[in-house]
PDB file of N, CA and C in Angstrom:
ATOM      1  N   UNK A  13      28.638 -11.319  14.893  1.00 50.00           N
ATOM      2  CA  UNK A  13      28.178 -12.354  14.172  1.00 50.00           C
ATOM      3  C   UNK A  13      26.595 -11.325  14.574  1.00 50.00           C
ATOM      4  N   UNK A  14      25.828 -11.618  13.497  1.00 51.00           N
ATOM      5  CA  UNK A  14      25.007 -10.621  13.519  1.00 51.00           C
ATOM      6  C   UNK A  14      23.215 -11.274  12.939  1.00 51.00           C
ATOM      7  N   UNK A  15      22.288 -10.946  14.406  1.00 50.00           N
ATOM      8  CA  UNK A  15      20.420 -11.897  13.748  1.00 50.00           C
ATOM      9  C   UNK A  15      20.018 -11.858  12.910  1.00 50.00           C
ATOM     10  N   UNK A  16      19.954  -9.784  12.384  1.00 51.00           N
ATOM     11  CA  UNK A  16      19.237  -9.596  11.315  1.00 51.00           C
ATOM     12  C   UNK A  16      18.335  -8.854  11.618  1.00 51.00           C
ATOM     13  N   UNK A  17      17.666  -9.152  12.852  1.00 64.00           N
ATOM     14  CA  UNK A  17      16.497  -9.019  13.499  1.00 64.00           C
ATOM     15  C   UNK A  17      16.353  -7.350  13.855  1.00 64.00           C
ATOM     16  N   UNK A  18      17.317  -7.411  14.657  1.00 64.00           N
ATOM     17  CA  UNK A  18      17.577  -6.179  15.743  1.00 64.00           C
ATOM     18  C   UNK A  18      18.456  -5.230  15.968  1.00 64.00           C
ATOM     19  N   UNK A  19      19.523  -6.140  16.776  1.00 70.00           N
ATOM     20  CA  UNK A  19      21.115  -5.839  17.123  1.00 70.00           C
ATOM     21  C   UNK A  19      22.215  -6.715  16.519  1.00 70.00           C
ATOM     22  N   UNK A  20      23.345  -6.818  16.430  1.00 74.00           N
ATOM     23  CA  UNK A  20      24.179  -7.527  16.534  1.00 74.00           C
ATOM     24  C   UNK A  20      23.969  -8.468  17.436  1.00 74.00           C
ATOM     25  N   UNK A  21      24.425  -9.513  17.467  1.00 77.00           N
ATOM     26  CA  UNK A  21      24.514 -10.795  18.302  1.00 77.00           C
ATOM     27  C   UNK A  21      25.846 -10.969  18.643  1.00 77.00           C
ATOM     28  N   UNK A  22      26.714 -11.159  19.827  1.00 84.00           N
ATOM     29  CA  UNK A  22      27.696 -11.504  20.407  1.00 84.00           C
ATOM     30  C   UNK A  22      27.326 -13.475  20.228  1.00 84.00           C
ATOM     31  N   UNK A  23      28.134 -14.027  20.850  1.00 87.00           N
ATOM     32  CA  UNK A  23      28.249 -15.114  20.926  1.00 87.00           C
ATOM     33  C   UNK A  23      27.534 -15.509  22.394  1.00 87.00           C
ATOM     34  N   UNK A  24      27.793 -14.962  23.029  1.00 87.00           N
ATOM     35  CA  UNK A  24      26.544 -15.229  24.214  1.00 87.00           C
ATOM     36  C   UNK A  24      25.590 -15.254  24.204  1.00 87.00           C
ATOM     37  N   UNK A  25      25.214 -13.995  23.342  1.00 84.00           N
ATOM     38  CA  UNK A  25      23.918 -13.404  23.010  1.00 84.00           C
ATOM     39  C   UNK A  25      23.066 -14.374  22.255  1.00 84.00           C
ATOM     40  N   UNK A  26      23.885 -15.428  21.266  1.00 85.00           N
ATOM     41  CA  UNK A  26      23.621 -16.048  20.546  1.00 85.00           C
ATOM     42  C   UNK A  26      22.909 -17.447  21.684  1.00 85.00           C
ATOM     43  N   UNK A  27      23.779 -18.174  21.807  1.00 89.00           N
ATOM     44  CA  UNK A  27      24.114 -18.906  23.176  1.00 89.00           C
ATOM     45  C   UNK A  27      22.208 -18.470  23.981  1.00 89.00           C
ATOM     46  N   UNK A  28      22.406 -16.994  24.550  1.00 89.00           N
ATOM     47  CA  UNK A  28      21.340 -17.016  25.053  1.00 89.00           C
ATOM     48  C   UNK A  28      20.270 -17.220  24.211  1.00 89.00           C
ATOM     49  N   UNK A  29      20.230 -17.691  23.432  1.00 87.00           N
ATOM     50  CA  UNK A  29      18.665 -17.321  22.009  1.00 87.00           C
ATOM     51  C   UNK A  29      18.767 -19.388  22.172  1.00 87.00           C
ATOM     52  N   UNK A  30      19.539 -19.828  21.653  1.00 91.00           N
ATOM     53  CA  UNK A  30      19.497 -21.001  21.524  1.00 91.00           C
ATOM     54  C   UNK A  30      18.204 -21.767  22.671  1.00 91.00           C
ATOM     55  N   UNK A  31      19.692 -21.072  24.220  1.00 94.00           N
ATOM     56  CA  UNK A  31      19.045 -21.695  24.974  1.00 94.00           C
ATOM     57  C   UNK A  31      17.139 -21.468  25.826  1.00 94.00           C
ATOM     58  N   UNK A  32      16.989 -20.218  25.290  1.00 92.00           N
ATOM     59  CA  UNK A  32      15.509 -20.335  25.163  1.00 92.00           C
ATOM     60  C   UNK A  32      14.992 -20.112  24.623  1.00 92.00           C
ATOM     61  N   UNK A  33      15.535 -20.475  23.175  1.00 91.00           N
ATOM     62  CA  UNK A  33      14.359 -22.013  22.487  1.00 91.00           C
ATOM     63  C   UNK A  33      14.594 -23.554  22.606  1.00 91.00           C
ATOM     64  N   UNK A  34      15.238 -23.590  23.278  1.00 94.00           N
ATOM     65  CA  UNK A  34      15.485 -25.092  23.959  1.00 94.00           C
ATOM     66  C   UNK A  34      14.254 -25.066  25.220  1.00 94.00           C
ATOM     67  N   UNK A  35      14.415 -24.330  25.924  1.00 93.00           N
ATOM     68  CA  UNK A  35      13.417 -23.932  26.968  1.00 93.00           C
ATOM     69  C   UNK A  35      11.794 -23.935  26.778  1.00 93.00           C
ATOM     70  N   UNK A  36      11.656 -23.265  26.021  1.00 88.00           N
ATOM     71  CA  UNK A  36      10.318 -23.019  24.801  1.00 88.00           C
ATOM     72  C   UNK A  36      10.083 -24.066  24.822  1.00 88.00           C
ATOM     73  N   UNK A  37      10.404 -25.012  23.419  1.00 88.00           N
ATOM     74  CA  UNK A  37      10.652 -25.903  23.154  1.00 88.00           C
ATOM     75  C   UNK A  37      10.228 -26.945  24.635  1.00 88.00           C
ATOM     76  N   UNK A  38      11.074 -27.536  25.138  1.00 90.00           N
ATOM     77  CA  UNK A  38      10.300 -28.304  26.704  1.00 90.00           C
ATOM     78  C   UNK A  38       9.541 -28.129  27.253  1.00 90.00           C
ATOM     79  N   UNK A  39       8.680 -26.815  27.111  1.00 85.00           N
ATOM     80  CA  UNK A  39       7.870 -26.471  27.764  1.00 85.00           C
ATOM     81  C   UNK A  39       6.636 -26.996  27.305  1.00 85.00           C
ATOM     82  N   UNK A  40       6.562 -26.134  26.198  1.00 81.00           N
ATOM     83  CA  UNK A  40       5.278 -26.270  25.135  1.00 81.00           C
ATOM     84  C   UNK A  40       5.689 -28.068  24.834  1.00 81.00           C
ATOM     85  N   UNK A  41       6.285 -29.116  25.197  1.00 83.00           N
ATOM     86  CA  UNK A  41       6.488 -30.137  24.622  1.00 83.00           C
ATOM     87  C   UNK A  41       5.296 -31.353  26.247  1.00 83.00           C
ATOM     88  N   UNK A  42       5.709 -30.711  27.368  1.00 82.00           N
ATOM     89  CA  UNK A  42       5.036 -30.529  29.037  1.00 82.00           C
ATOM     90  C   UNK A  42       3.754 -30.067  28.788  1.00 82.00           C
ATOM     91  N   UNK A  43       3.399 -28.937  28.175  1.00 77.00           N
ATOM     92  CA  UNK A  43       1.717 -29.059  27.957  1.00 77.00           C
ATOM     93  C   UNK A  43       1.358 -29.611  27.330  1.00 77.00           C
ATOM     94  N   UNK A  44       1.474 -30.347  26.099  1.00 75.00           N
ATOM     95  CA  UNK A  44       1.278 -30.528  25.378  1.00 75.00           C
ATOM     96  C   UNK A  44       0.667 -32.220  25.754  1.00 75.00           C
ATOM     97  N   UNK A  45       1.779 -32.665  27.081  1.00 77.00           N
ATOM     98  CA  UNK A  45       1.993 -33.633  27.148  1.00 77.00           C
ATOM     99  C   UNK A  45       0.937 -34.289  29.099  1.00 77.00           C
ATOM    100  N   UNK A  46       0.806 -32.825  29.133  1.00 75.00           N
ATOM    101  CA  UNK A  46      -0.392 -32.251  30.534  1.00 75.00           C
ATOM    102  C   UNK A  46      -2.189 -32.118  30.362  1.00 75.00           C
ATOM    103  N   UNK A  47      -1.940 -31.436  28.917  1.00 72.00           N
ATOM    104  CA  UNK A  47      -3.489 -31.878  28.137  1.00 72.00           C
ATOM    105  C   UNK A  47      -3.893 -33.014  27.202  1.00 72.00           C
ATOM    106  N   UNK A  48      -2.950 -33.487  26.836  1.00 71.00           N
ATOM    107  CA  UNK A  48      -3.019 -35.223  26.601  1.00 71.00           C
ATOM    108  C   UNK A  48      -3.607 -36.476  27.518  1.00 71.00           C
ATOM    109  N   UNK A  49      -2.898 -36.292  28.508  1.00 74.00           N
ATOM    110  CA  UNK A  49      -3.801 -37.007  29.684  1.00 74.00           C
ATOM    111  C   UNK A  49      -4.633 -37.112  30.414  1.00 74.00           C
ATOM    112  N   UNK A  50      -5.991 -36.198  29.960  1.00 68.00           N
ATOM    113  CA  UNK A  50      -6.268 -35.864  30.373  1.00 68.00           C
ATOM    114  C   UNK A  50      -6.208 -35.377  31.164  1.00 68.00           C
ATOM    115  N   UNK A  51      -5.970 -33.206  31.448  1.00 63.00           N
ATOM    116  CA  UNK A  51      -6.000 -31.907  31.941  1.00 63.00           C
ATOM    117  C   UNK A  51      -6.265 -31.609  31.070  1.00 63.00           C
ATOM    118  N   UNK A  52      -7.419 -31.788  29.298  1.00 59.00           N
ATOM    119  CA  UNK A  52      -7.830 -31.244  28.726  1.00 59.00           C
ATOM    120  C   UNK A  52      -8.436 -31.986  27.238  1.00 59.00           C
ATOM    121  N   UNK A  53      -8.969 -31.214  26.586  1.00 58.00           N
ATOM    122  CA  UNK A  53      -9.202 -32.026  25.617  1.00 58.00           C
ATOM    123  C   UNK A  53      -8.643 -32.108  23.986  1.00 58.00           C
ATOM    124  N   UNK A  54      -7.434 -33.554  23.683  1.00 60.00           N
ATOM    125  CA  UNK A  54      -7.337 -33.163  22.384  1.00 60.00           C
ATOM    126  C   UNK A  54      -6.003 -33.405  22.474  1.00 60.00           C
ATOM    127  N   UNK A  55      -5.291 -32.722  21.692  1.00 62.00           N
ATOM    128  CA  UNK A  55      -3.738 -32.273  22.136  1.00 62.00           C
ATOM    129  C   UNK A  55      -3.349 -30.837  22.327  1.00 62.00           C
ATOM    130  N   UNK A  56      -2.970 -30.643  22.876  1.00 64.00           N
ATOM    131  CA  UNK A  56      -2.216 -29.707  23.459  1.00 64.00           C
ATOM    132  C   UNK A  56      -1.686 -28.249  22.574  1.00 64.00           C
ATOM    133  N   UNK A  57      -0.792 -28.760  21.693  1.00 70.00           N
ATOM    134  CA  UNK A  57      -0.387 -28.119  20.321  1.00 70.00           C
ATOM    135  C   UNK A  57      -1.643 -27.570  19.423  1.00 70.00           C
ATOM    136  N   UNK A  58      -2.575 -28.585  19.533  1.00 74.00           N
ATOM    137  CA  UNK A  58      -3.490 -28.545  18.103  1.00 74.00           C
ATOM    138  C   UNK A  58      -4.564 -27.071  18.449  1.00 74.00           C
ATOM    139  N   UNK A  59      -4.527 -26.905  20.341  1.00 73.00           N
ATOM    140  CA  UNK A  59      -4.944 -26.281  20.752  1.00 73.00           C
ATOM    141  C   UNK A  59      -4.067 -24.468  20.999  1.00 73.00           C
ATOM    142  N   UNK A  60      -2.593 -24.650  21.485  1.00 76.00           N
ATOM    143  CA  UNK A  60      -2.249 -23.619  21.040  1.00 76.00           C
ATOM    144  C   UNK A  60      -2.166 -22.797  19.673  1.00 76.00           C
ATOM    145  N   UNK A  61      -1.985 -23.687  18.528  1.00 82.00           N
ATOM    146  CA  UNK A  61      -2.442 -23.658  17.615  1.00 82.00           C
ATOM    147  C   UNK A  61      -3.902 -22.424  17.484  1.00 82.00           C
ATOM    148  N   UNK A  62      -5.136 -23.270  17.963  1.00 80.00           N
ATOM    149  CA  UNK A  62      -6.486 -22.819  17.763  1.00 80.00           C
ATOM    150  C   UNK A  62      -6.151 -21.339  18.207  1.00 80.00           C
ATOM    151  N   UNK A  63      -6.389 -20.964  19.373  1.00 82.00           N
ATOM    152  CA  UNK A  63      -5.905 -20.137  19.978  1.00 82.00           C
ATOM    153  C   UNK A  63      -4.976 -18.742  18.703  1.00 82.00           C
ATOM    154  N   UNK A  64      -3.837 -18.836  18.647  1.00 85.00           N
ATOM    155  CA  UNK A  64      -3.251 -18.349  17.603  1.00 85.00           C
ATOM    156  C   UNK A  64      -4.213 -17.622  17.063  1.00 85.00           C
ATOM    157  N   UNK A  65      -4.906 -18.626  15.475  1.00 88.00           N
ATOM    158  CA  UNK A  65      -5.604 -18.829  14.956  1.00 88.00           C
ATOM    159  C   UNK A  65      -7.444 -17.460  15.101  1.00 88.00           C
ATOM    160  N   UNK A  66      -7.466 -17.654  16.171  1.00 87.00           N
ATOM    161  CA  UNK A  66      -8.558 -17.148  16.968  1.00 87.00           C
ATOM    162  C   UNK A  66      -8.243 -15.544  17.150  1.00 87.00           C
ATOM    163  N   UNK A  67      -6.683 -16.110  18.292  1.00 88.00           N
ATOM    164  CA  UNK A  67      -6.475 -14.652  18.236  1.00 88.00           C
ATOM    165  C   UNK A  67      -6.479 -13.413  16.950  1.00 88.00           C
ATOM    166  N   UNK A  68      -6.072 -13.940  15.666  1.00 86.00           N
ATOM    167  CA  UNK A  68      -5.257 -13.187  15.050  1.00 86.00           C
ATOM    168  C   UNK A  68      -6.867 -13.004  13.995  1.00 86.00           C
ATOM    169  N   UNK A  69      -7.818 -13.910  13.845  1.00 87.00           N
ATOM    170  CA  UNK A  69      -9.382 -13.328  13.849  1.00 87.00           C
ATOM    171  C   UNK A  69      -9.775 -12.726  13.844  1.00 87.00           C
ATOM    172  N   UNK A  70     -10.087 -12.441  15.325  1.00 89.00           N
ATOM    173  CA  UNK A  70     -10.334 -11.008  15.896  1.00 89.00           C
ATOM    174  C   UNK A  70     -10.119 -10.117  15.687  1.00 89.00           C
ATOM    175  N   UNK A  71      -8.726 -10.719  15.924  1.00 85.00           N
ATOM    176  CA  UNK A  71      -7.586  -8.859  15.538  1.00 85.00           C
ATOM    177  C   UNK A  71      -7.739  -8.354  14.202  1.00 85.00           C
ATOM    178  N   UNK A  72      -8.450  -9.186  13.177  1.00 86.00           N
ATOM    179  CA  UNK A  72      -8.643  -9.219  11.715  1.00 86.00           C
ATOM    180  C   UNK A  72     -10.055  -7.678  11.622  1.00 86.00           C
ATOM    181  N   UNK A  73     -10.610  -8.678  12.527  1.00 88.00           N
ATOM    182  CA  UNK A  73     -12.727  -8.417  12.566  1.00 88.00           C
ATOM    183  C   UNK A  73     -12.829  -7.137  13.364  1.00 88.00           C
ATOM    184  N   UNK A  74     -12.042  -6.559  14.501  1.00 90.00           N
ATOM    185  CA  UNK A  74     -11.950  -5.588  15.413  1.00 90.00           C
ATOM    186  C   UNK A  74     -11.378  -4.644  15.664  1.00 90.00           C
ATOM    187  N   UNK A  75     -10.416  -4.476  15.069  1.00 88.00           N
ATOM    188  CA  UNK A  75      -9.206  -3.825  14.920  1.00 88.00           C
ATOM    189  C   UNK A  75      -9.806  -2.225  15.013  1.00 88.00           C
ATOM    190  N   UNK A  76      -9.970  -0.940  15.956  1.00 89.00           N
ATOM    191  CA  UNK A  76     -10.172   0.147  15.413  1.00 89.00           C
ATOM    192  C   UNK A  76      -9.062   0.637  15.350  1.00 89.00           C
ATOM    193  N   UNK A  77      -8.274   0.451  15.164  1.00 89.00           N
ATOM    194  CA  UNK A  77      -6.247   0.930  14.865  1.00 89.00           C
ATOM    195  C   UNK A  77      -6.168   1.597  12.748  1.00 89.00           C
ATOM    196  N   UNK A  78      -6.064   2.026  12.779  1.00 86.00           N
ATOM    197  CA  UNK A  78      -5.742   2.798  11.402  1.00 86.00           C
ATOM    198  C   UNK A  78      -3.960   2.743  11.098  1.00 86.00           C
ATOM    199  N   UNK A  79      -3.956   2.342   9.814  1.00 82.00           N
ATOM    200  CA  UNK A  79      -2.523   2.414   9.459  1.00 82.00           C
ATOM    201  C   UNK A  79      -1.728   3.291   9.024  1.00 82.00           C
ATOM    202  N   UNK A  80      -0.578   3.773   9.229  1.00 86.00           N
ATOM    203  CA  UNK A  80      -0.312   5.327   8.685  1.00 86.00           C
ATOM    204  C   UNK A  80      -0.559   5.845   6.978  1.00 86.00           C
ATOM    205  N   UNK A  81      -0.778   6.302   7.297  1.00 84.00           N
ATOM    206  CA  UNK A  81      -1.260   7.391   5.502  1.00 84.00           C
ATOM    207  C   UNK A  81      -2.871   6.878   5.012  1.00 84.00           C
ATOM    208  N   UNK A  82      -3.598   6.652   6.002  1.00 83.00           N
ATOM    209  CA  UNK A  82      -5.065   5.874   5.412  1.00 83.00           C
ATOM    210  C   UNK A  82      -5.782   6.429   6.294  1.00 83.00           C
ATOM    211  N   UNK A  83      -7.083   6.452   6.397  1.00 84.00           N
ATOM    212  CA  UNK A  83      -8.175   6.741   7.089  1.00 84.00           C
ATOM    213  C   UNK A  83      -9.442   5.396   7.585  1.00 84.00           C
ATOM    214  N   UNK A  84      -9.242   5.081   6.767  1.00 86.00           N
ATOM    215  CA  UNK A  84     -10.262   3.306   7.534  1.00 86.00           C
ATOM    216  C   UNK A  84      -9.312   3.020   8.248  1.00 86.00           C
ATOM    217  N   UNK A  85      -9.899   2.155   9.356  1.00 88.00           N
ATOM    218  CA  UNK A  85      -9.323   0.923  10.449  1.00 88.00           C
ATOM    219  C   UNK A  85      -9.168   0.197  10.116  1.00 88.00           C
ATOM    220  N   UNK A  86      -7.964  -0.910  10.688  1.00 87.00           N
ATOM    221  CA  UNK A  86      -7.406  -2.441  10.108  1.00 87.00           C
ATOM    222  C   UNK A  86      -9.504  -2.628  10.297  1.00 87.00           C
ATOM    223  N   UNK A  87      -9.336  -3.486  10.913  1.00 87.00           N
ATOM    224  CA  UNK A  87     -10.888  -4.477  11.112  1.00 87.00           C
ATOM    225  C   UNK A  87     -11.348  -4.072  10.428  1.00 87.00           C
ATOM    226  N   UNK A  88     -12.158  -5.491   9.827  1.00 87.00           N
ATOM    227  CA  UNK A  88     -13.114  -5.557   8.965  1.00 87.00           C
ATOM    228  C   UNK A  88     -14.657  -4.957   9.557  1.00 87.00           C
ATOM    229  N   UNK A  89     -15.051  -5.624  10.432  1.00 90.00           N
ATOM    230  CA  UNK A  89     -16.238  -4.076  11.505  1.00 90.00           C
ATOM    231  C   UNK A  89     -16.158  -3.021  11.227  1.00 90.00           C
ATOM    232  N   UNK A  90     -14.787  -2.321  11.662  1.00 91.00           N
ATOM    233  CA  UNK A  90     -14.913  -0.547  12.583  1.00 91.00           C
ATOM    234  C   UNK A  90     -14.784  -0.349  10.834  1.00 91.00           C
ATOM    235  N   UNK A  91     -13.994  -0.984  10.056  1.00 89.00           N
ATOM    236  CA  UNK A  91     -13.752  -0.570   8.541  1.00 89.00           C
ATOM    237  C   UNK A  91     -15.392  -0.345   7.850  1.00 89.00           C
ATOM    238  N   UNK A  92     -16.445  -1.349   7.690  1.00 90.00           N
ATOM    239  CA  UNK A  92     -17.307  -1.506   7.484  1.00 90.00           C
ATOM    240  C   UNK A  92     -18.032  -0.221   8.405  1.00 90.00           C
ATOM    241  N   UNK A  93     -18.315   0.210   9.631  1.00 92.00           N
ATOM    242  CA  UNK A  93     -18.839   1.055   9.811  1.00 92.00           C
ATOM    243  C   UNK A  93     -18.121   2.512   9.543  1.00 92.00           C
ATOM    244  N   UNK A  94     -16.870   3.016   8.896  1.00 90.00           N
ATOM    245  CA  UNK A  94     -16.564   3.666   8.540  1.00 90.00           C
ATOM    246  C   UNK A  94     -17.075   4.153   7.527  1.00 90.00           C
ATOM    247  N   UNK A  95     -17.231   3.525   6.561  1.00 89.00           N
ATOM    248  CA  UNK A  95     -17.059   2.845   4.922  1.00 89.00           C
ATOM    249  C   UNK A  95     -19.383   3.519   5.273  1.00 89.00           C
ATOM    250  N   UNK A  96     -19.859   3.189   6.095  1.00 92.00           N
ATOM    251  CA  UNK A  96     -21.243   3.582   6.255  1.00 92.00           C
ATOM    252  C   UNK A  96     -21.124   5.076   6.213  1.00 92.00           C
ATOM    253  N   UNK A  97     -20.509   5.652   6.594  1.00 92.00           N
ATOM    254  CA  UNK A  97     -20.209   6.634   7.727  1.00 92.00           C
ATOM    255  C   UNK A  97     -19.619   8.073   6.297  1.00 92.00           C
ATOM    256  N   UNK A  98     -19.039   7.062   5.754  1.00 90.00           N
ATOM    257  CA  UNK A  98     -18.224   7.980   4.609  1.00 90.00           C
ATOM    258  C   UNK A  98     -19.828   7.925   3.457  1.00 90.00           C
ATOM    259  N   UNK A  99     -19.936   7.019   3.533  1.00 91.00           N
ATOM    260  CA  UNK A  99     -21.559   6.766   2.395  1.00 91.00           C
ATOM    261  C   UNK A  99     -21.979   7.612   2.376  1.00 91.00           C
ATOM    262  N   UNK A 100     -22.979   8.285   3.648  1.00 92.00           N
ATOM    263  CA  UNK A 100     -23.581   8.694   4.104  1.00 92.00           C
ATOM    264  C   UNK A 100     -23.339  10.215   4.073  1.00 92.00           C
ATOM    265  N   UNK A 101     -22.334  10.673   4.588  1.00 91.00           N
ATOM    266  CA  UNK A 101     -21.516  11.865   3.514  1.00 91.00           C
ATOM    267  C   UNK A 101     -21.507  12.259   2.218  1.00 91.00           C
ATOM    268  N   UNK A 102     -21.696  11.234   1.389  1.00 89.00           N
ATOM    269  CA  UNK A 102     -21.587  11.342  -0.532  1.00 89.00           C
ATOM    270  C   UNK A 102     -20.328  10.484  -1.241  1.00 89.00           C
ATOM    271  N   UNK A 103     -19.707   9.489  -0.389  1.00 87.00           N
ATOM    272  CA  UNK A 103     -18.759   8.950  -0.995  1.00 87.00           C
ATOM    273  C   UNK A 103     -18.396   7.343  -0.712  1.00 87.00           C
ATOM    274  N   UNK A 104     -18.879   7.265  -2.062  1.00 85.00           N
ATOM    275  CA  UNK A 104     -19.510   6.088  -1.787  1.00 85.00           C
ATOM    276  C   UNK A 104     -17.855   4.562  -2.278  1.00 85.00           C
ATOM    277  N   UNK A 105     -16.852   5.266  -2.612  1.00 85.00           N
ATOM    278  CA  UNK A 105     -15.432   4.663  -2.260  1.00 85.00           C
ATOM    279  C   UNK A 105     -14.961   3.385  -1.756  1.00 85.00           C
ATOM    280  N   UNK A 106     -15.397   4.287  -0.508  1.00 85.00           N
ATOM    281  CA  UNK A 106     -14.629   3.504   0.708  1.00 85.00           C
ATOM    282  C   UNK A 106     -15.737   2.123   0.542  1.00 85.00           C
ATOM    283  N   UNK A 107     -17.385   2.370   1.063  1.00 84.00           N
ATOM    284  CA  UNK A 107     -18.397   1.281   0.656  1.00 84.00           C
ATOM    285  C   UNK A 107     -17.696   0.310   0.393  1.00 84.00           C
ATOM    286  N   UNK A 108     -17.897   0.790  -1.827  1.00 82.00           N
ATOM    287  CA  UNK A 108     -17.037  -0.517  -2.072  1.00 82.00           C
ATOM    288  C   UNK A 108     -15.880  -0.684  -2.002  1.00 82.00           C
ATOM    289  N   UNK A 109     -15.060  -0.630  -1.485  1.00 82.00           N
ATOM    290  CA  UNK A 109     -13.554  -1.205  -1.081  1.00 82.00           C
ATOM    291  C   UNK A 109     -13.657  -2.105  -0.376  1.00 82.00           C
ATOM    292  N   UNK A 110     -14.322  -1.742   0.548  1.00 84.00           N
ATOM    293  CA  UNK A 110     -14.577  -2.382   1.898  1.00 84.00           C
ATOM    294  C   UNK A 110     -14.749  -4.468   1.275  1.00 84.00           C
ATOM    295  N   UNK A 111     -16.044  -3.940   0.424  1.00 81.00           N
ATOM    296  CA  UNK A 111     -16.110  -5.210   0.306  1.00 81.00           C
ATOM    297  C   UNK A 111     -14.491  -6.387  -0.246  1.00 81.00           C
ATOM    298  N   UNK A 112     -13.416  -5.207  -1.033  1.00 79.00           N
ATOM    299  CA  UNK A 112     -12.333  -6.460  -1.356  1.00 79.00           C
ATOM    300  C   UNK A 112     -11.317  -6.000  -1.657  1.00 79.00           C
ATOM    301  N   UNK A 113     -10.100  -5.773   0.066  1.00 78.00           N
ATOM    302  CA  UNK A 113      -9.377  -5.266  -0.218  1.00 78.00           C
ATOM    303  C   UNK A 113      -8.114  -6.310   0.002  1.00 78.00           C
ATOM    304  N   UNK A 114      -6.929  -5.987  -0.521  1.00 76.00           N
ATOM    305  CA  UNK A 114      -5.784  -6.080  -0.630  1.00 76.00           C
ATOM    306  C   UNK A 114      -5.393  -6.443   0.287  1.00 76.00           C
ATOM    307  N   UNK A 115      -4.262  -7.311   0.965  1.00 77.00           N
ATOM    308  CA  UNK A 115      -3.632  -7.457   1.714  1.00 77.00           C
ATOM    309  C   UNK A 115      -4.295  -6.655   3.323  1.00 77.00           C
ATOM    310  N   UNK A 116      -5.684  -6.870   3.261  1.00 78.00           N
ATOM    311  CA  UNK A 116      -6.403  -5.781   4.223  1.00 78.00           C
ATOM    312  C   UNK A 116      -7.502  -7.348   4.901  1.00 78.00           C
ATOM    313  N   UNK A 117      -8.180  -7.235   5.780  1.00 83.00           N
ATOM    314  CA  UNK A 117      -9.307  -7.560   5.864  1.00 83.00           C
ATOM    315  C   UNK A 117     -10.108  -6.909   5.814  1.00 83.00           C
ATOM    316  N   UNK A 118     -10.680  -7.631   4.776  1.00 80.00           N
ATOM    317  CA  UNK A 118     -12.013  -7.268   4.337  1.00 80.00           C
ATOM    318  C   UNK A 118     -13.399  -7.667   4.318  1.00 80.00           C
ATOM    319  N   UNK A 119     -14.337  -7.479   4.374  1.00 80.00           N
ATOM    320  CA  UNK A 119     -15.543  -7.931   4.431  1.00 80.00           C
ATOM    321  C   UNK A 119     -15.962  -9.521   3.374  1.00 80.00           C
ATOM    322  N   UNK A 120     -15.383  -9.665   2.334  1.00 79.00           N
ATOM    323  CA  UNK A 120     -15.658 -10.729   1.926  1.00 79.00           C
ATOM    324  C   UNK A 120     -14.876 -12.162   2.504  1.00 79.00           C
ATOM    325  N   UNK A 121     -13.589 -11.408   3.371  1.00 78.00           N
ATOM    326  CA  UNK A 121     -12.828 -12.651   4.496  1.00 78.00           C
ATOM    327  C   UNK A 121     -13.845 -12.637   5.291  1.00 78.00           C
ATOM    328  N   UNK A 122     -14.358 -11.557   5.848  1.00 78.00           N
ATOM    329  CA  UNK A 122     -14.547 -12.245   7.488  1.00 78.00           C
ATOM    330  C   UNK A 122     -15.955 -12.749   7.323  1.00 78.00           C
ATOM    331  N   UNK A 123     -17.194 -12.762   6.046  1.00 79.00           N
ATOM    332  CA  UNK A 123     -18.010 -13.827   5.469  1.00 79.00           C
ATOM    333  C   UNK A 123     -17.601 -15.193   5.372  1.00 79.00           C
ATOM    334  N   UNK A 124     -16.269 -15.181   4.785  1.00 80.00           N
ATOM    335  CA  UNK A 124     -16.175 -16.472   4.005  1.00 80.00           C
ATOM    336  C   UNK A 124     -15.480 -17.214   5.645  1.00 80.00           C
ATOM    337  N   UNK A 125     -15.037 -16.325   6.936  1.00 71.00           N
ATOM    338  CA  UNK A 125     -14.356 -17.204   8.110  1.00 71.00           C
ATOM    339  C   UNK A 125     -16.123 -17.711   8.809  1.00 71.00           C
TER     340      UNK A 125
END
């Protein structure tokens, strides 16, 4: 039996994965009940979804790391700074490219959010 992700999984490993998912689901349901019973605002699951979205937006806006084979940072704001640097050096193509990038964070997406 293989999971297709990391390594082949035998029957014991598969059972442990199912148990882990079951325990994680029960913990999330209990946390949702705790938050919605007065320990927080709104639904707990909505808060978990909000935190995940904010984390992704923050990473896409401020990530200074570059993808392999590229010179521009992954995040939109560091990429803008790098594009301005390259524009001052005489290469305007990076500045025009940062406005709309396919499958990468762009200034258009940052402004839209």
